[in-house]
Amino acid sequence: MYGKAFAPEYQGALTTLSVNSSLTDVLAAGTEQLRAAERAGQPGEAARSGLAVAEAHRRLGRVEDADRAWKASYRAARQAGDVGAMAWALWSGGTLARQRGALPLARRLLRLAADLGERGGDIVVRGYSLAGLAETGRIQGDYEAVGRLHEQLLAEARRRGEARHTVWALEGIAQMHRNTGRYDSAYALFEEAAEIAARADDRRGHAWALRGLADVVSVRDGDTERALELLSEAETTCRAMRLSSALAYNHKMRGNVLYRAGRYGRARELYEQALEEFREMSEPRGEALSRLGLAKALARLGRDRDETAAELADLEGMLERIGLQHARRMVARAHEELGIPTAERATEAAL
């Protein structure tokens, strides 16, 4: 039903690159081809190779380089009059904006990318851009608004037999099920995603699916060792492909698994490691989630309650500014779990 996974963001002379190519290799090949295209006065090819450069920088966590690269790709595409390449550049920019926590900008760029993709007849970039919009809504916690879009995109990907996009949609739906307590259906969806990714040789999608399975195995079954095994398998892929963001989220999840098992000292170390990694790549969502895990671990290790309360209050303000509703609910649950009243409740109690 599904063919081998491919990477549509590797275009022009770079179509020979695999979805599993090391990001350092992608960056080297993309940079070489970009320079050749610029020397030859070929803006269309410069736009296409520049897209691969932008995506490699983004996934390596080099956000400033990625920002310059996608904008240069867009300018070259506009010079060439290539509507499809313009759409792909905007998709890259919107994805980067989401990664950096600039969610309104992400939505604006991704909507423009979807519109241009439709106008240019490129159904793949249109689908990827709509998927980006759906994912932006999902990480904000607006499940009702984007759930139907996830299902629509899943149906389209299944119909086209596009493994990589099917895996993405399954994982997104699974994450929403997991976050709303539907652990059995979440597990089944993550499991299907992992199976499709493995058959299609989509190592990145497989690593994310394993992370999801580890989370469910930990929270539903309390099987710490199995969860850690799944995360170790995923980490091997992340390191081989230099997937900086995925690796940081893997470490954060490992912290979650150890925290649930009551191994607070080791959990603290993992949260600290993930926090440093997210800060290096300027990824505020991952940073906030790592800070939350670290605050909970430190509280369990005897940290002063007032310091914990101040940390949680600061986190809540940060998450509100970013617009992450689900993560804010996680902070509220942390208050309840640790027996620390919110700032509002503490004020009421003092009156």
Short mmCIF file of C-alpha atoms in Angstrom, two decimals:
data_model
loop_
_atom_site.label_atom_id
_atom_site.label_comp_id
_atom_site.label_asym_id
_atom_site.label_seq_id
_atom_site.Cartn_x
_atom_site.Cartn_y
_atom_site.Cartn_z
CA MET A 1 0.00 0.00 0.00
CA TYR A 2 2.79 2.41 0.91
CA GLY A 3 5.93 3.00 -1.09
CA LYS A 4 9.35 3.93 0.20
CA ALA A 5 9.37 7.22 2.09
CA PHE A 6 10.76 10.21 0.21
CA ALA A 7 11.73 13.76 1.10
CA PRO A 8 9.92 16.26 -1.17
CA GLU A 9 11.85 19.13 0.42
CA TYR A 10 14.99 17.87 -1.33
CA GLN A 11 14.43 19.21 -4.83
CA GLY A 12 16.15 20.08 -8.09
CA ALA A 13 19.58 18.48 -8.26
CA LEU A 14 19.11 17.18 -4.69
CA THR A 15 16.28 14.72 -5.37
CA THR A 16 18.78 11.86 -5.03
CA LEU A 17 19.07 12.60 -1.30
CA SER A 18 17.23 10.17 0.95
CA VAL A 19 14.75 10.99 3.70
CA ASN A 20 17.33 9.31 5.94
CA SER A 21 20.34 11.30 4.73
CA SER A 22 22.42 12.75 7.53
CA LEU A 23 21.59 16.41 7.98
CA THR A 24 25.26 17.31 7.77
CA ASP A 25 25.39 15.58 4.38
CA VAL A 26 22.23 17.40 3.25
CA LEU A 27 23.70 20.72 4.33
CA ALA A 28 26.98 20.07 2.49
CA ALA A 29 25.28 18.95 -0.73
CA GLY A 30 22.70 21.73 -0.59
CA THR A 31 25.29 24.44 0.00
CA GLU A 32 27.46 23.18 -2.86
CA GLN A 33 24.50 23.07 -5.26
CA LEU A 34 23.25 26.48 -4.11
CA ARG A 35 26.60 28.11 -4.83
CA ALA A 36 26.77 26.44 -8.24
CA ALA A 37 23.26 27.67 -9.10
CA GLU A 38 24.09 31.20 -8.00
CA ARG A 39 27.26 31.22 -10.11
CA ALA A 40 25.31 29.95 -13.11
CA GLY A 41 22.58 32.57 -12.66
CA GLN A 42 19.85 29.95 -12.07
CA PRO A 43 17.48 31.41 -9.45
CA GLY A 44 15.02 28.53 -9.74
CA GLU A 45 17.66 25.95 -8.88
CA ALA A 46 19.03 28.27 -6.18
CA ALA A 47 15.57 28.38 -4.60
CA ARG A 48 15.22 24.60 -4.63
CA SER A 49 18.69 23.87 -3.24
CA GLY A 50 18.32 26.73 -0.76
CA LEU A 51 15.24 25.00 0.63
CA ALA A 52 17.32 21.94 1.57
CA VAL A 53 19.89 24.21 3.19
CA ALA A 54 17.17 25.94 5.23
CA GLU A 55 15.68 22.65 6.38
CA ALA A 56 19.04 21.16 7.33
CA HIS A 57 19.89 24.23 9.40
CA ARG A 58 16.45 24.17 11.07
CA ARG A 59 16.63 20.51 12.02
CA LEU A 60 20.17 20.97 13.30
CA GLY A 61 18.87 23.72 15.57
CA ARG A 62 20.72 26.55 13.78
CA VAL A 63 17.75 28.86 13.72
CA GLU A 64 19.44 32.07 12.57
CA ASP A 65 21.06 30.31 9.61
CA ALA A 66 17.74 28.64 8.81
CA ASP A 67 15.96 32.00 8.89
CA ARG A 68 18.38 33.53 6.41
CA ALA A 69 18.26 30.47 4.15
CA TRP A 70 14.47 30.19 3.75
CA LYS A 71 14.17 33.92 3.03
CA ALA A 72 16.92 33.69 0.41
CA SER A 73 15.15 30.68 -1.11
CA TYR A 74 11.92 32.65 -1.32
CA ARG A 75 13.62 35.64 -2.98
CA ALA A 76 15.26 33.37 -5.55
CA ALA A 77 11.95 31.60 -6.24
CA ARG A 78 10.17 34.92 -6.72
CA GLN A 79 12.92 36.07 -9.09
CA ALA A 80 12.45 32.86 -11.08
CA GLY A 81 8.66 33.22 -11.04
CA ASP A 82 8.42 29.73 -9.52
CA VAL A 83 5.21 29.70 -7.46
CA GLY A 84 5.79 26.18 -6.16
CA ALA A 85 9.27 27.00 -4.91
CA MET A 86 7.89 30.15 -3.26
CA ALA A 87 5.34 27.96 -1.44
CA TRP A 88 8.02 25.54 -0.25
CA ALA A 89 10.16 28.40 1.08
CA LEU A 90 7.18 29.79 3.00
CA TRP A 91 6.46 26.32 4.38
CA SER A 92 10.03 26.14 5.66
CA GLY A 93 9.73 29.61 7.19
CA GLY A 94 6.42 28.75 8.84
CA THR A 95 7.82 25.53 10.26
CA LEU A 96 10.80 27.42 11.66
CA ALA A 97 8.50 30.04 13.19
CA ARG A 98 6.55 27.31 14.98
CA GLN A 99 9.78 25.77 16.24
CA ARG A 100 10.80 29.16 17.63
CA GLY A 101 7.44 29.67 19.36
CA ALA A 102 6.25 32.45 17.01
CA LEU A 103 2.89 30.77 16.45
CA PRO A 104 0.94 33.67 14.85
CA LEU A 105 3.76 34.11 12.30
CA ALA A 106 3.83 30.35 11.71
CA ARG A 107 0.12 30.31 10.91
CA ARG A 108 0.43 33.29 8.57
CA LEU A 109 3.35 31.83 6.61
CA LEU A 110 1.81 28.36 6.41
CA ARG A 111 -1.52 29.72 5.14
CA LEU A 112 0.33 31.66 2.44
CA ALA A 113 2.29 28.52 1.55
CA ALA A 114 -0.91 26.46 1.25
CA ASP A 115 -2.53 29.11 -0.94
CA LEU A 116 0.50 29.32 -3.23
CA GLY A 117 0.75 25.56 -3.39
CA GLU A 118 -2.86 25.34 -4.53
CA ARG A 119 -2.37 28.16 -7.03
CA GLY A 120 0.77 26.51 -8.42
CA GLY A 121 -0.79 23.06 -8.57
CA ASP A 122 1.68 21.53 -6.10
CA ILE A 123 -0.52 19.28 -3.97
CA VAL A 124 2.42 18.09 -1.89
CA VAL A 125 3.44 21.51 -0.56
CA ARG A 126 -0.24 22.34 -0.07
CA GLY A 127 -0.62 19.18 2.03
CA TYR A 128 2.56 19.83 4.00
CA SER A 129 1.47 23.42 4.68
CA LEU A 130 -1.99 22.35 5.87
CA ALA A 131 -0.27 19.75 8.03
CA GLY A 132 1.89 22.52 9.47
CA LEU A 133 -1.23 24.52 10.34
CA ALA A 134 -2.76 21.45 11.96
CA GLU A 135 0.38 20.79 13.99
CA THR A 136 0.55 24.41 15.10
CA GLY A 137 -3.00 24.15 16.43
CA ARG A 138 -2.27 20.80 18.04
CA ILE A 139 0.75 21.96 20.03
CA GLN A 140 -1.34 24.90 21.21
CA GLY A 141 -3.86 22.39 22.56
CA ASP A 142 -6.69 23.47 20.24
CA TYR A 143 -7.65 19.88 19.50
CA GLU A 144 -11.25 20.48 18.50
CA ALA A 145 -10.25 22.96 15.82
CA VAL A 146 -7.51 20.84 14.23
CA GLY A 147 -8.66 17.28 14.90
CA ARG A 148 -10.79 17.16 11.76
CA LEU A 149 -7.93 18.59 9.69
CA HIS A 150 -5.59 15.88 10.96
CA GLU A 151 -8.15 13.24 9.96
CA GLN A 152 -8.63 14.84 6.53
CA LEU A 153 -4.89 14.92 5.87
CA LEU A 154 -4.54 11.33 7.06
CA ALA A 155 -7.21 10.22 4.60
CA GLU A 156 -5.49 12.10 1.76
CA ALA A 157 -2.09 10.62 2.62
CA ARG A 158 -3.52 7.09 2.79
CA ARG A 159 -5.26 7.58 -0.55
CA ARG A 160 -1.99 8.65 -2.21
CA GLY A 161 -0.02 5.93 -0.42
CA GLU A 162 2.36 8.57 0.96
CA ALA A 163 4.01 6.85 3.90
CA ARG A 164 5.81 9.79 5.46
CA HIS A 165 2.73 12.00 5.60
CA THR A 166 0.57 9.13 6.83
CA VAL A 167 3.03 8.55 9.68
CA TRP A 168 2.98 12.26 10.56
CA ALA A 169 -0.83 12.36 10.70
CA LEU A 170 -1.09 9.17 12.74
CA GLU A 171 1.42 10.50 15.26
CA GLY A 172 -0.41 13.82 15.56
CA ILE A 173 -3.77 12.15 16.19
CA ALA A 174 -2.12 9.71 18.59
CA GLN A 175 -0.62 12.58 20.57
CA MET A 176 -4.03 14.22 20.94
CA HIS A 177 -5.51 10.92 22.15
CA ARG A 178 -2.66 10.47 24.62
CA ASN A 179 -3.06 14.00 25.98
CA THR A 180 -6.78 13.47 26.56
CA GLY A 181 -6.30 10.15 28.36
CA ARG A 182 -7.24 7.76 25.53
CA TYR A 183 -4.15 5.66 26.01
CA ASP A 184 -5.24 2.48 24.22
CA SER A 185 -6.14 4.26 20.98
CA ALA A 186 -3.00 6.41 21.26
CA TYR A 187 -0.88 3.27 21.57
CA ALA A 188 -2.56 1.66 18.55
CA LEU A 189 -2.00 4.76 16.41
CA PHE A 190 1.65 5.15 17.44
CA GLU A 191 2.14 1.43 16.78
CA GLU A 192 0.66 1.72 13.28
CA ALA A 193 2.84 4.77 12.60
CA ALA A 194 5.95 2.87 13.71
CA GLU A 195 5.08 -0.10 11.50
CA ILE A 196 4.43 2.03 8.40
CA ALA A 197 7.59 4.08 9.01
CA ALA A 198 9.70 0.94 9.40
CA ARG A 199 8.36 -0.62 6.19
CA ALA A 200 8.84 2.65 4.29
CA ASP A 201 12.34 3.19 5.75
CA ASP A 202 11.30 6.51 7.32
CA ARG A 203 13.79 6.53 10.18
CA ARG A 204 12.82 10.00 11.43
CA GLY A 205 9.12 9.12 11.59
CA HIS A 206 9.97 5.80 13.24
CA ALA A 207 12.00 7.53 15.96
CA TRP A 208 9.11 9.88 16.78
CA ALA A 209 6.66 6.96 16.87
CA LEU A 210 8.92 5.05 19.27
CA ARG A 211 9.01 8.10 21.53
CA GLY A 212 5.20 8.16 21.56
CA LEU A 213 5.02 4.45 22.34
CA ALA A 214 7.50 4.89 25.19
CA ASP A 215 5.34 7.64 26.67
CA VAL A 216 2.19 5.51 26.62
CA VAL A 217 3.98 2.41 27.92
CA SER A 218 5.27 4.50 30.81
CA VAL A 219 2.10 6.37 31.76
CA ARG A 220 -0.43 3.58 31.04
CA ASP A 221 1.48 0.43 31.96
CA GLY A 222 4.13 1.71 34.35
CA ASP A 223 6.68 -0.32 32.36
CA THR A 224 9.73 1.85 32.87
CA GLU A 225 12.32 -0.49 31.41
CA ARG A 226 10.39 -1.11 28.20
CA ALA A 227 9.86 2.63 27.79
CA LEU A 228 13.58 3.27 28.23
CA GLU A 229 14.39 0.56 25.67
CA LEU A 230 12.14 2.22 23.09
CA LEU A 231 13.73 5.60 23.77
CA SER A 232 17.23 4.14 23.42
CA GLU A 233 16.30 2.69 20.03
CA ALA A 234 14.93 6.06 18.93
CA GLU A 235 18.00 7.88 20.25
CA THR A 236 20.28 5.77 18.07
CA THR A 237 18.43 7.05 15.00
CA CYS A 238 18.41 10.65 16.23
CA ARG A 239 22.18 10.61 16.72
CA ALA A 240 22.88 8.91 13.39
CA MET A 241 20.82 11.49 11.49
CA ARG A 242 21.84 14.44 13.68
CA LEU A 243 18.20 15.18 14.59
CA SER A 244 18.91 17.77 17.26
CA SER A 245 15.33 18.67 18.14
CA ALA A 246 14.11 15.06 18.15
CA LEU A 247 17.06 14.08 20.34
CA ALA A 248 16.28 16.83 22.86
CA TYR A 249 12.64 15.73 23.02
CA ASN A 250 13.85 12.16 23.48
CA HIS A 251 15.91 13.24 26.48
CA LYS A 252 12.99 15.19 27.90
CA MET A 253 10.75 12.13 27.54
CA ARG A 254 13.37 9.96 29.22
CA GLY A 255 13.19 12.43 32.11
CA ASN A 256 9.40 12.02 32.19
CA VAL A 257 9.68 8.23 32.29
CA LEU A 258 12.19 8.31 35.14
CA TYR A 259 10.17 10.90 37.05
CA ARG A 260 7.06 8.69 36.88
CA ALA A 261 9.17 5.83 38.22
CA GLY A 262 10.22 7.93 41.21
CA ARG A 263 13.86 8.15 40.06
CA TYR A 264 13.95 11.89 40.63
CA GLY A 265 17.71 12.42 40.73
CA ARG A 266 18.29 10.84 37.33
CA ALA A 267 15.18 12.57 35.96
CA ARG A 268 16.61 15.92 37.04
CA GLU A 269 19.82 15.21 35.10
CA LEU A 270 17.86 14.39 31.93
CA TYR A 271 15.68 17.48 32.23
CA GLU A 272 18.78 19.63 32.71
CA GLN A 273 20.38 18.07 29.63
CA ALA A 274 17.25 18.60 27.51
CA LEU A 275 16.88 22.17 28.77
CA GLU A 276 20.41 23.01 27.67
CA GLU A 277 19.80 21.42 24.27
CA PHE A 278 16.57 23.33 23.69
CA ARG A 279 18.15 26.61 24.72
CA GLU A 280 21.00 26.06 22.28
CA MET A 281 18.51 25.75 19.41
CA SER A 282 16.17 28.53 20.67
CA GLU A 283 13.14 26.23 20.95
CA PRO A 284 10.90 27.77 23.65
CA ARG A 285 8.27 25.01 23.78
CA GLY A 286 10.83 22.33 24.52
CA GLU A 287 12.57 24.66 26.94
CA ALA A 288 9.33 25.29 28.85
CA LEU A 289 8.46 21.59 29.06
CA SER A 290 11.96 20.75 30.28
CA ARG A 291 11.77 23.51 32.88
CA LEU A 292 8.44 22.12 34.08
CA GLY A 293 9.86 18.63 34.46
CA LEU A 294 12.94 19.99 36.21
CA ALA A 295 10.82 22.05 38.62
CA LYS A 296 8.80 18.96 39.56
CA ALA A 297 11.91 16.80 40.01
CA LEU A 298 13.61 19.42 42.17
CA ALA A 299 10.47 19.77 44.28
CA ARG A 300 10.50 16.01 44.88
CA LEU A 301 14.16 16.29 45.87
CA GLY A 302 13.37 18.85 48.56
CA ARG A 303 13.52 22.23 46.83
CA ASP A 304 12.00 25.11 48.76
CA ARG A 305 8.24 25.35 48.09
CA ASP A 306 8.36 29.11 47.51
CA GLU A 307 11.06 28.66 44.85
CA THR A 308 8.98 25.97 43.16
CA ALA A 309 5.88 28.17 43.25
CA ALA A 310 7.82 31.08 41.71
CA GLU A 311 9.17 28.80 38.96
CA LEU A 312 5.71 27.48 38.13
CA ALA A 313 4.28 31.01 38.04
CA ASP A 314 7.02 32.14 35.67
CA LEU A 315 6.44 29.10 33.46
CA GLU A 316 2.71 29.76 33.31
CA GLY A 317 3.35 33.33 32.16
CA MET A 318 5.81 32.13 29.51
CA LEU A 319 3.37 29.53 28.18
CA GLU A 320 0.56 32.05 28.06
CA ARG A 321 2.73 34.38 25.96
CA ILE A 322 3.54 31.55 23.54
CA GLY A 323 -0.09 30.40 23.47
CA LEU A 324 0.36 26.77 24.54
CA GLN A 325 -2.93 25.83 26.19
CA HIS A 326 -2.15 22.16 26.84
CA ALA A 327 1.21 22.97 28.43
CA ARG A 328 -0.51 25.51 30.70
CA ARG A 329 -2.87 22.75 31.83
CA MET A 330 0.22 20.69 32.62
CA VAL A 331 1.46 23.48 34.91
CA ALA A 332 -1.92 23.52 36.65
CA ARG A 333 -1.65 19.76 37.22
CA ALA A 334 1.87 20.25 38.61
CA HIS A 335 0.44 22.66 41.21
CA GLU A 336 -2.07 20.00 42.25
CA GLU A 337 0.44 17.15 42.21
CA LEU A 338 2.95 19.01 44.36
CA GLY A 339 0.34 20.55 46.65
CA ILE A 340 1.42 24.08 45.78
CA PRO A 341 -1.41 26.61 45.33
CA THR A 342 -1.45 28.82 42.25
CA ALA A 343 -0.58 32.48 42.71
CA GLU A 344 -4.29 33.35 42.51
CA ARG A 345 -5.28 30.83 45.15
CA ALA A 346 -2.37 31.84 47.37
CA THR A 347 -3.53 35.45 47.23
CA GLU A 348 -7.11 34.46 48.09
CA ALA A 349 -5.88 32.41 51.04
CA ALA A 350 -3.92 35.36 52.40
CA LEU A 351 -6.95 37.68 52.39
#
